[in-house]
Coordinates of C-alpha atoms (C1' of nucleotides) in Angstrom, one line a residue:
Chain D
M16 CA 92.1 131.1 68.2
T17 CA 95.2 133.3 68.2
S18 CA 97.9 132.5 70.7
V19 CA 96.3 134.8 73.2
D20 CA 95.5 132.7 76.3
K21 CA 99.0 131.2 76.8
P22 CA 99.4 129.2 80.1
A23 CA 100.1 131.8 82.8
R24 CA 103.8 131.2 82.5
N25 CA 104.5 129.4 85.7
N26 CA 102.6 131.8 88.0
G27 CA 105.1 134.5 87.4
R28 CA 107.9 132.5 89.0
V29 CA 111.2 132.0 87.3
R30 CA 113.1 128.7 87.2
D31 CA 115.0 128.0 90.3
A32 CA 116.3 124.5 90.9
A33 CA 117.5 125.0 94.5
R34 CA 114.2 126.6 95.5
T35 CA 112.2 123.9 93.9
Q36 CA 114.1 121.2 95.7
A37 CA 113.9 123.0 99.0
E38 CA 110.2 123.4 98.6
I39 CA 109.7 119.7 97.8
L40 CA 111.7 118.8 100.9
D41 CA 109.7 121.1 103.1
V42 CA 106.4 119.6 102.0
A43 CA 107.7 116.1 101.9
T44 CA 108.9 116.5 105.5
E45 CA 105.4 117.5 106.6
E46 CA 103.7 114.8 104.6
F47 CA 106.0 111.9 105.7
A48 CA 105.8 113.1 109.3
R49 CA 102.0 113.3 109.1
A50 CA 101.3 109.9 107.5
G51 CA 104.3 107.7 107.8
Y52 CA 106.4 106.4 104.8
A53 CA 103.7 104.1 103.3
G54 CA 100.9 106.5 104.2
A55 CA 102.5 109.5 102.5
R56 CA 101.3 110.1 99.0
V57 CA 103.7 111.4 96.3
D58 CA 100.8 113.0 94.5
E59 CA 99.8 114.8 97.7
I60 CA 103.3 116.1 98.2
A61 CA 103.4 117.3 94.6
A62 CA 100.0 119.0 94.9
R63 CA 101.1 121.0 97.9
T64 CA 104.2 122.2 96.0
R65 CA 104.3 124.9 93.4
T66 CA 105.7 122.4 91.0
T67 CA 104.6 118.9 89.8
K68 CA 105.3 115.3 90.6
R69 CA 107.6 115.1 87.7
M70 CA 110.1 117.3 89.6
I71 CA 110.2 114.9 92.5
Y72 CA 111.3 112.2 90.2
Y73 CA 113.6 114.5 88.4
Y74 CA 115.5 115.7 91.5
F75 CA 115.2 112.8 93.9
G76 CA 114.5 109.7 91.8
G77 CA 111.6 108.3 93.7
K78 CA 109.6 108.1 96.9
E79 CA 112.3 106.1 98.8
Q80 CA 115.1 108.5 97.9
L81 CA 112.9 111.5 98.7
F82 CA 112.3 110.1 102.2
T83 CA 116.1 109.5 102.6
A84 CA 116.7 113.1 101.5
V85 CA 114.1 114.3 104.0
L86 CA 115.8 112.4 106.8
E87 CA 119.3 113.7 105.8
R88 CA 118.2 117.3 106.0
A89 CA 116.3 116.8 109.3
Y90 CA 119.3 115.2 111.0
A91 CA 121.6 117.9 109.5
V92 CA 119.5 120.6 111.2
I93 CA 119.7 118.8 114.5
R94 CA 123.4 118.3 114.3
E95 CA 123.9 121.9 113.5
A96 CA 122.0 123.0 116.5
E97 CA 124.0 120.6 118.7
Q98 CA 127.2 122.3 117.5
D99 CA 126.0 125.6 119.0
L100 CA 125.9 123.8 122.4
D101 CA 128.4 125.6 124.7
V102 CA 129.1 124.4 128.2
D103 CA 132.7 125.6 128.6
G104 CA 133.3 127.4 131.8
L105 CA 130.4 125.6 133.6
D106 CA 131.1 123.2 136.4
P107 CA 130.1 119.6 135.6
V108 CA 126.7 119.7 137.4
A109 CA 125.7 122.9 135.8
A110 CA 127.0 121.7 132.4
I111 CA 125.0 118.5 132.5
R112 CA 121.9 120.5 133.6
R113 CA 122.4 122.8 130.6
L114 CA 122.8 119.8 128.3
C115 CA 119.5 118.3 129.6
E116 CA 117.7 121.6 129.1
V117 CA 119.0 122.1 125.6
T118 CA 118.1 118.6 124.6
F119 CA 114.6 119.0 126.2
D120 CA 114.0 122.2 124.3
H121 CA 115.2 120.8 120.9
H122 CA 112.9 117.8 121.1
E123 CA 110.0 120.0 122.0
Q124 CA 110.7 122.4 119.1
H125 CA 111.0 119.6 116.5
P126 CA 108.0 117.3 116.7
D127 CA 108.2 116.5 112.9
F128 CA 111.8 115.4 113.3
I129 CA 110.7 113.1 116.2
R130 CA 107.9 111.6 114.0
L131 CA 110.4 111.0 111.2
V132 CA 112.7 109.2 113.6
S133 CA 109.8 107.0 114.9
I134 CA 108.9 106.2 111.3
E135 CA 112.4 105.3 110.4
N136 CA 112.6 103.0 113.4
I137 CA 109.5 101.2 112.1
H138 CA 111.5 100.6 109.0
E139 CA 114.5 99.5 111.0
A140 CA 116.7 102.4 110.0
E141 CA 117.1 101.1 106.5
H142 CA 117.3 104.5 105.0
I143 CA 120.0 105.7 107.5
I144 CA 122.0 102.5 106.9
S145 CA 122.0 103.0 103.1
S146 CA 122.7 106.7 103.3
E147 CA 126.4 107.5 103.0
R148 CA 125.8 111.0 104.4
L149 CA 123.8 109.8 107.5
S150 CA 126.2 107.0 108.3
R151 CA 129.1 109.5 108.4
M152 CA 127.2 112.0 110.5
G153 CA 128.7 112.1 114.0
S154 CA 127.1 113.6 117.0
P155 CA 128.5 116.7 118.6
A156 CA 126.2 116.1 121.6
L157 CA 127.9 112.8 122.4
D158 CA 131.3 114.5 122.5
V159 CA 130.0 117.1 124.8
I160 CA 128.6 114.5 127.2
G161 CA 131.9 112.6 127.1
R162 CA 133.8 115.7 128.1
I163 CA 131.3 116.6 130.9
L164 CA 131.4 113.1 132.3
A165 CA 135.2 113.1 132.3
A166 CA 135.4 116.5 134.0
G167 CA 132.9 115.4 136.6
R168 CA 134.6 112.2 137.3
S169 CA 138.1 113.8 137.8
A170 CA 136.5 116.4 140.0
G171 CA 135.2 113.6 142.1
V172 CA 131.5 114.6 141.9
F173 CA 130.3 112.0 139.3
R174 CA 130.2 108.3 139.6
G175 CA 132.5 106.4 137.3
D176 CA 130.4 103.7 135.7
V177 CA 128.5 105.8 133.2
D178 CA 129.0 105.6 129.5
A179 CA 128.4 108.7 127.4
V180 CA 126.2 106.9 124.9
D181 CA 124.1 105.3 127.6
L182 CA 123.6 108.6 129.3
H183 CA 122.7 110.2 126.0
A184 CA 120.1 107.5 125.5
M185 CA 118.7 108.1 129.0
I186 CA 118.4 111.8 128.5
S187 CA 117.0 111.5 125.0
S188 CA 114.5 108.9 126.0
F189 CA 112.4 111.2 128.2
C190 CA 112.7 114.1 125.8
F191 CA 111.7 111.9 122.9
F192 CA 108.9 110.0 124.7
R193 CA 107.2 113.1 125.9
V194 CA 106.7 114.2 122.3
S195 CA 106.5 110.9 120.4
N196 CA 104.0 109.2 122.8
R197 CA 101.9 112.1 123.8
Y198 CA 98.9 110.9 121.9
T199 CA 98.6 107.4 123.3
F200 CA 99.6 108.6 126.7
G201 CA 97.0 111.4 126.6
A202 CA 94.3 109.1 125.3
L203 CA 94.9 106.4 127.9
F204 CA 95.8 108.5 131.0
G205 CA 94.0 111.7 130.2
H206 CA 97.3 113.5 130.9
D207 CA 98.8 115.7 128.2
L208 CA 102.6 115.2 128.4
V209 CA 103.3 118.4 126.5
A210 CA 100.9 120.7 128.2
P211 CA 102.6 124.1 128.7
E212 CA 101.8 124.2 132.4
R213 CA 103.8 121.0 132.9
R214 CA 106.7 122.0 130.9
E215 CA 108.9 123.6 133.5
H216 CA 108.2 120.8 135.9
H217 CA 109.2 118.1 133.4
R218 CA 112.3 120.0 132.5
A219 CA 113.4 120.3 136.1
M220 CA 112.5 116.7 136.7
L221 CA 114.8 115.5 133.9
C222 CA 117.7 117.6 135.2
D223 CA 117.2 116.6 138.8
M224 CA 117.0 112.9 137.9
V225 CA 120.2 113.0 135.8
V226 CA 122.1 115.0 138.4
A227 CA 120.9 112.8 141.2
Y228 CA 121.9 109.7 139.4
L229 CA 125.4 111.0 138.5
T230 CA 126.2 112.3 141.9
A231 CA 124.7 109.4 143.9
G232 CA 127.3 107.5 145.7
Chain B
M11 CA 84.0 63.0 85.8
T12 CA 82.5 61.5 88.9
S13 CA 82.6 63.5 92.1
V14 CA 85.9 61.9 93.1
D15 CA 88.3 64.8 93.5
K16 CA 86.3 66.9 95.9
P17 CA 88.2 69.9 97.4
A18 CA 90.3 68.6 100.2
R19 CA 87.7 69.6 102.8
N20 CA 89.4 72.5 104.3
N21 CA 92.8 70.9 105.0
G22 CA 91.4 68.5 107.5
R23 CA 90.5 71.4 109.9
V24 CA 87.0 71.9 111.3
R25 CA 85.2 75.1 111.6
D26 CA 86.2 77.2 114.6
A27 CA 85.3 80.8 114.8
A28 CA 87.3 81.6 117.9
R29 CA 90.4 80.0 116.5
T30 CA 90.1 81.7 113.2
Q31 CA 89.7 85.1 114.8
A32 CA 92.7 84.5 117.1
E33 CA 94.8 83.4 114.1
I34 CA 93.9 86.5 112.2
L35 CA 94.8 88.7 115.2
D36 CA 98.1 87.0 115.6
V37 CA 99.1 87.5 112.0
A38 CA 97.7 91.0 111.8
T39 CA 99.7 92.0 114.9
E40 CA 102.9 90.9 113.3
E41 CA 102.1 92.5 109.9
F42 CA 101.0 95.8 111.4
A43 CA 104.0 95.9 113.7
R44 CA 106.3 95.1 110.8
A45 CA 105.0 97.5 108.2
G46 CA 102.9 100.2 110.0
Y47 CA 99.2 100.7 109.4
A48 CA 99.4 102.0 105.8
G49 CA 102.2 99.6 104.9
A50 CA 100.4 96.5 106.1
R51 CA 98.5 94.6 103.5
V52 CA 95.2 93.0 104.1
D53 CA 96.0 90.4 101.4
E54 CA 99.3 89.6 103.1
I55 CA 97.7 89.1 106.4
A56 CA 95.1 86.8 104.8
A57 CA 97.7 84.8 103.0
R58 CA 99.6 84.1 106.2
T59 CA 96.4 82.8 107.8
R60 CA 94.8 79.4 107.2
T61 CA 91.7 81.3 106.1
T62 CA 90.9 84.0 103.5
K63 CA 90.6 87.7 103.3
R64 CA 86.9 87.3 103.3
M65 CA 87.1 86.2 107.0
I66 CA 88.9 89.4 108.0
Y67 CA 85.9 91.4 106.7
Y68 CA 83.5 88.9 108.1
Y69 CA 84.8 89.1 111.6
F70 CA 86.3 92.6 111.9
G71 CA 84.7 94.7 109.2
G72 CA 87.8 96.2 107.6
K73 CA 91.4 97.1 108.0
E74 CA 90.8 99.9 110.4
Q75 CA 88.7 97.9 112.7
L76 CA 91.2 95.1 112.5
F77 CA 94.0 97.4 113.6
T78 CA 91.8 98.6 116.5
A79 CA 91.2 94.9 117.5
V80 CA 94.9 94.2 117.4
L81 CA 95.6 97.2 119.6
E82 CA 92.9 96.2 122.0
R83 CA 94.2 92.8 122.5
A84 CA 97.8 94.0 122.8
Y85 CA 96.9 96.4 125.5
A86 CA 94.8 93.8 127.3
V87 CA 97.8 91.5 127.5
I88 CA 100.0 94.3 129.0
R89 CA 97.3 95.3 131.5
E90 CA 96.9 91.7 132.6
A91 CA 100.6 91.4 133.2
E92 CA 100.5 94.6 135.2
Q93 CA 97.9 93.1 137.5
D94 CA 100.3 90.4 138.6
L95 CA 102.6 93.1 139.8
D96 CA 103.0 92.6 143.6
V97 CA 105.1 94.9 145.7
D98 CA 103.2 94.4 149.0
G99 CA 105.5 93.9 151.9
L100 CA 108.4 95.7 150.3
D101 CA 109.7 99.0 151.6
P102 CA 109.2 102.0 149.2
V103 CA 112.7 101.9 147.7
A104 CA 112.6 98.2 147.1
A105 CA 109.1 98.5 145.7
I106 CA 110.0 101.2 143.2
R107 CA 113.0 99.2 142.1
R108 CA 110.8 96.2 141.6
L109 CA 108.4 98.2 139.6
C110 CA 111.2 99.5 137.4
E111 CA 112.5 96.1 136.8
V112 CA 109.2 94.6 135.9
T113 CA 108.5 97.5 133.5
F114 CA 111.9 97.1 131.9
D115 CA 111.4 93.4 131.4
H116 CA 107.9 93.8 130.0
H117 CA 109.0 96.3 127.4
E118 CA 111.9 94.1 126.4
Q119 CA 109.6 91.1 126.0
H120 CA 107.0 92.8 123.9
P121 CA 108.7 94.6 121.0
D122 CA 105.7 94.2 118.7
F123 CA 103.5 95.9 121.3
I124 CA 106.0 98.8 121.3
R125 CA 106.0 99.1 117.5
L126 CA 102.2 99.1 117.6
V127 CA 102.2 101.9 120.1
S128 CA 104.7 103.9 118.0
I129 CA 102.5 103.4 115.0
E130 CA 99.4 104.4 116.9
N131 CA 101.1 107.6 117.9
I132 CA 101.9 108.5 114.3
H133 CA 98.1 108.3 113.8
E134 CA 97.6 110.5 116.9
A135 CA 95.9 107.7 118.9
E136 CA 92.8 107.9 116.7
H137 CA 92.0 104.2 117.2
I138 CA 92.4 104.3 121.0
I139 CA 90.2 107.4 121.1
S140 CA 87.4 105.7 119.1
S141 CA 87.6 102.4 121.0
E142 CA 85.2 102.1 123.8
R143 CA 87.2 99.3 125.3
L144 CA 90.6 101.0 125.2
S145 CA 89.2 104.3 126.6
R146 CA 87.8 102.5 129.6
M147 CA 91.0 100.5 130.2
G148 CA 92.7 101.8 133.3
S149 CA 96.3 101.1 134.3
P150 CA 97.0 98.9 137.3
A151 CA 100.6 100.1 137.1
L152 CA 99.6 103.7 137.8
D153 CA 97.7 102.7 140.9
V154 CA 100.8 100.8 142.2
I155 CA 103.0 103.7 141.6
G156 CA 100.6 106.0 143.4
R157 CA 100.6 103.7 146.4
I158 CA 104.4 103.4 146.5
L159 CA 104.8 107.1 146.2
A160 CA 102.4 107.7 149.1
A161 CA 104.1 105.2 151.3
G162 CA 107.6 106.6 150.5
R163 CA 106.4 110.1 151.2
S164 CA 104.8 109.3 154.6
A165 CA 107.9 107.3 155.6
G166 CA 109.9 110.5 154.8
V167 CA 112.2 108.9 152.3
F168 CA 110.7 110.2 149.0
R169 CA 110.4 113.8 147.9
G170 CA 106.8 115.2 147.8
D171 CA 106.6 116.9 144.4
V172 CA 106.3 113.8 142.2
D173 CA 103.1 112.9 140.4
A174 CA 102.4 109.2 139.7
V175 CA 101.7 109.8 136.0
D176 CA 104.8 111.8 135.5
L177 CA 106.9 109.1 137.2
H178 CA 105.3 106.5 135.1
A179 CA 106.2 108.5 132.0
M180 CA 109.8 108.8 133.2
I181 CA 110.2 105.1 133.8
S182 CA 108.4 104.1 130.6
S183 CA 110.3 106.4 128.5
F184 CA 113.7 104.7 129.0
C185 CA 112.2 101.2 128.7
F186 CA 110.3 102.2 125.6
F187 CA 113.1 104.1 123.9
R188 CA 115.6 101.3 124.3
V189 CA 113.3 99.1 122.2
S190 CA 111.6 101.6 119.9
N191 CA 114.6 103.6 118.9
R192 CA 117.2 100.8 118.8
Y193 CA 117.5 100.9 115.0
T194 CA 118.2 104.5 114.4
F195 CA 120.3 104.7 117.6
G196 CA 122.3 101.7 116.5
A197 CA 122.8 102.9 112.9
L198 CA 123.9 106.4 114.1
F199 CA 126.0 105.6 117.1
G200 CA 127.0 102.0 116.4
H201 CA 125.7 101.1 119.9
D202 CA 123.1 98.4 120.2
L203 CA 120.7 99.5 123.0
V204 CA 119.3 96.0 123.4
A205 CA 122.5 94.0 123.3
P206 CA 122.3 91.3 126.0
E207 CA 125.6 92.3 127.6
R208 CA 124.2 95.7 128.3
R209 CA 120.9 94.6 129.7
E210 CA 121.8 94.3 133.3
H211 CA 123.6 97.6 133.3
H212 CA 120.7 99.4 131.7
R213 CA 118.3 97.8 134.2
A214 CA 120.3 98.9 137.1
M215 CA 120.8 102.3 135.6
L216 CA 117.1 102.9 135.4
C217 CA 116.5 101.7 139.0
D218 CA 119.4 103.8 140.3
M219 CA 118.2 106.9 138.5
V220 CA 114.6 106.7 139.7
V221 CA 115.7 105.9 143.3
A222 CA 118.3 108.7 143.3
Y223 CA 115.7 111.1 142.1
L224 CA 113.0 110.2 144.5
T225 CA 115.3 110.1 147.5
A226 CA 117.3 113.3 146.6
G227 CA 116.8 116.1 149.1
Chain O
dT30 C1' 66.6 64.0 109.9
dG31 C1' 66.4 68.1 107.5
dA32 C1' 66.4 72.9 107.5
dG33 C1' 68.4 77.0 108.9
dT34 C1' 72.3 79.6 109.9
dA35 C1' 77.1 80.5 111.0
dA36 C1' 81.4 79.9 108.8
dC37 C1' 83.9 79.9 104.9
dG38 C1' 85.9 80.3 99.7
dT39 C1' 86.3 82.4 94.9
dA40 C1' 86.5 85.7 91.8
dC41 C1' 86.0 90.1 90.7
dT42 C1' 85.9 95.4 90.7
dA43 C1' 86.5 100.2 91.5
dG44 C1' 89.7 103.3 92.8
dT45 C1' 94.2 104.5 93.9
dT46 C1' 99.2 105.2 93.5
dC47 C1' 103.9 105.1 91.9
dG48 C1' 106.2 105.9 88.1
dT49 C1' 107.2 107.4 83.1
dA50 C1' 106.9 108.7 78.0
dC51 C1' 106.7 112.6 75.6
dA52 C1' 106.4 117.5 74.9
dT53 C1' 107.9 122.2 76.0
dT54 C1' 110.3 126.4 77.7
dA55 C1' 113.7 129.4 79.8
dG56 C1' 118.1 131.2 80.0
dG57 C1' 123.0 131.1 79.7
dG58 C1' 127.0 130.8 76.8
dA59 C1' 129.4 130.4 72.0
Chain E
dT30 C1' 121.5 136.0 68.2
dC31 C1' 120.8 131.4 68.3
dC32 C1' 121.5 126.9 70.1
dC33 C1' 121.8 123.6 73.7
dT34 C1' 120.6 121.8 77.9
dA35 C1' 118.6 122.1 82.5
dA36 C1' 114.2 122.6 84.2
dT37 C1' 109.5 122.0 83.8
dG38 C1' 104.5 120.4 82.5
dT39 C1' 100.9 117.0 80.8
dA40 C1' 98.9 112.9 80.2
dC41 C1' 98.9 108.3 80.8
dG42 C1' 99.6 103.3 82.2
dA43 C1' 100.6 99.2 84.9
dA44 C1' 100.3 97.3 89.2
dC45 C1' 98.4 97.1 93.4
dT46 C1' 94.8 97.1 97.2
dA47 C1' 90.8 97.5 100.0
dG48 C1' 86.6 95.8 99.8
dT49 C1' 82.4 93.0 97.9
dA50 C1' 78.9 90.0 95.3
dC51 C1' 77.8 85.6 95.2
dG52 C1' 78.1 80.8 96.0
dT53 C1' 79.2 76.7 99.1
dT54 C1' 79.7 73.8 103.2
dA55 C1' 79.6 72.2 107.9
dC56 C1' 77.2 72.2 112.2
dT57 C1' 73.2 72.4 115.3
dC58 C1' 68.9 72.1 117.1
dA59 C1' 64.0 71.5 116.6

DNA sequence: TGAGTAACGTACTAGTTCGTACATTAGGGA
DNA sequence: TCCCTAATGTACGAACTAGTACGTTACTCA
């Protein structure tokens, strides 16, 4: 009965606030993406972390704020990637192809992000709306599209009645749909939208379609 | 203490199994679309019905089966509408335009259906997969696309490397995205994708894009 | 007409789930 | 070195939620 078997002092790990928060966000991202907002379980998130549920409330305040934090980080990652987008020196057609390809690849590489966005739409974007950070977050991709469109227009190769935001929606929709709706689409049509052997074809299809549209006259 | 104040005999309504089931499905459709599968409350569905929770279990067995029944009915409605699609007598370009327009209109008119499909994708289509009825349900729209593509190809106006299912995905993606992602898109870009004043432009945009792609050589 | 059954209602329960009160410890600065 | 606070853990509770046991009533058909 001496104080021999002390609790194993936190598995050998030291205290690290930043690391704990990051780990919670990692697990929460997976769990929310997997089960939706209401379907996600705070206890489950805590269990898959090296810390306890108490810490979720300590750092984030609650389930709702945790979900907002997850969204904020997920969007920040995407925006950062968009900033690396470089189409300087390319002619308008090549530039728009490049943009389509990069958008296509990003969506394919971030299925969890796409699930989170789907979930946030079910909740009518309430977390984005009430997040200062997300409301302020611009979109580098939109600026790039605007510049490409302007260049193509003044070079006389693009039609003039296209809005940057609408074109962004058009491009995103196919990239997003392929990933977000692959399950129902696959179950109903027996056709896997993200099958590797169809990837190149879909990518080219998107580029061709956008270029054909912009250059049609 | 005589038997005067009897319960008001069911609000004047008579017993009607079909009507009760339909009413449950109506309310359940709204509630699942509003809150997602896990977020929907069986008690809430029952409360908004003229019957009780007991009847949900009596007729459907449980929450899961109720959701499946909701999905089955929602898809049946869409498939029925697709069967009214008539493009006979139109040349391939006009036919594909017509198909795009009808698809566009359908998506716009059935936002609840789109929400249900989004939700079902979060659950990786498990309900569709385990539903005999949904698995057997073909897609008239796909057949129509196949015929239009074949006609356009043999008339020499369409390119030959386009699959009907891929084209269906392409067309659906924009129609679906406009509705499914309007909230996050609106919150982030301050641009309402389903604003009435943009409707005609989006509709024409979709048609132009598909035709430009198919006729590009 | 009366009996059997489909349709329906009430009240309850077992289990879950978010959130918190309370206790403890590590580690940096005075 | 010692104290103060950020960081962490444990145990619990109140509210909710899917599902059910049991009882009742309206139709229908022999």
